[in-house]
CSV table of C-alpha atoms in Angstrom, one decimal:
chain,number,residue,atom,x,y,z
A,1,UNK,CA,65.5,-41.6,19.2
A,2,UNK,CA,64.0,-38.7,21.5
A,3,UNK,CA,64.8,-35.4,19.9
A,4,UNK,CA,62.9,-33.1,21.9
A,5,UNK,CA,59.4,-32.1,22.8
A,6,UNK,CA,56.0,-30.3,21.1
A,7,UNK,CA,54.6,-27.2,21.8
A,8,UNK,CA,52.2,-29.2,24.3
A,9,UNK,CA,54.9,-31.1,26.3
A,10,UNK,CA,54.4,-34.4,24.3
A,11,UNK,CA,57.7,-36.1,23.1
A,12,UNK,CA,59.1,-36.3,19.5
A,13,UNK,CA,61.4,-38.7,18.1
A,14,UNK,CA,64.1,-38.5,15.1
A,15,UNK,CA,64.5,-41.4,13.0
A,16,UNK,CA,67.5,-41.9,11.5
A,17,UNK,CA,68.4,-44.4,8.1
A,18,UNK,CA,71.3,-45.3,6.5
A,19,UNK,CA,72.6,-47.3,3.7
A,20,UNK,CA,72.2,-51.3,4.3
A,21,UNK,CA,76.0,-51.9,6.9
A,22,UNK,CA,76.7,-48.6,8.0
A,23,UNK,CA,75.3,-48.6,11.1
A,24,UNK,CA,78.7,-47.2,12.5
A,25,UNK,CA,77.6,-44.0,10.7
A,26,UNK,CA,73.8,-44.0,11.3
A,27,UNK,CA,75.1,-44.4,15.6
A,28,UNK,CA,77.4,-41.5,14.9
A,29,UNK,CA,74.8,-39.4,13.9
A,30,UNK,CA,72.7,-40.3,17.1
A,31,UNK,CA,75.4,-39.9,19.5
A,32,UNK,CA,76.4,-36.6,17.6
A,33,UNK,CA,72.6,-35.3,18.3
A,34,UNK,CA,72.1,-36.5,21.8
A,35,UNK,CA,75.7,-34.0,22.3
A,36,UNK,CA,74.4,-31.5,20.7
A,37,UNK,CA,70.2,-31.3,21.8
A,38,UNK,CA,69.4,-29.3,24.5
A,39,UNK,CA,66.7,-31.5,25.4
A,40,UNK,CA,69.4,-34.1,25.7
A,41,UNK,CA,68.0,-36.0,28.9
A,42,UNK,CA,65.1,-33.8,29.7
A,43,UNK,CA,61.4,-36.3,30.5
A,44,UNK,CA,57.9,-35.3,29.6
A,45,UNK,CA,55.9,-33.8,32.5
A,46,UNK,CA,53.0,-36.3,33.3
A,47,UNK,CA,51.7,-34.4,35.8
């Protein structure tokens, strides 16, 4: 998932794993961090 952004505007994602079912908990985690990231929403400049 998109986490935030480098020091030259280029985006960086987070990859999250889990044990084999417990994709409730790994979709937790993701929800929790899109809450919590300020760059939450934010696009890359292409300009």
């Amino acid at each position: 998932m998109p986490c935030g952004f480098s020091g030259a505007g280029l985006p960086i994602g987070l990859q999250v794993i889990g044990k084999p079912f417990r994709e409730a908990e790994v979709l937790a985690v993701g929800a929790a961090w899109e809450r919590l990231n300020p760059a939450a929403g934010r696009m890359p400049d292409l300009s």
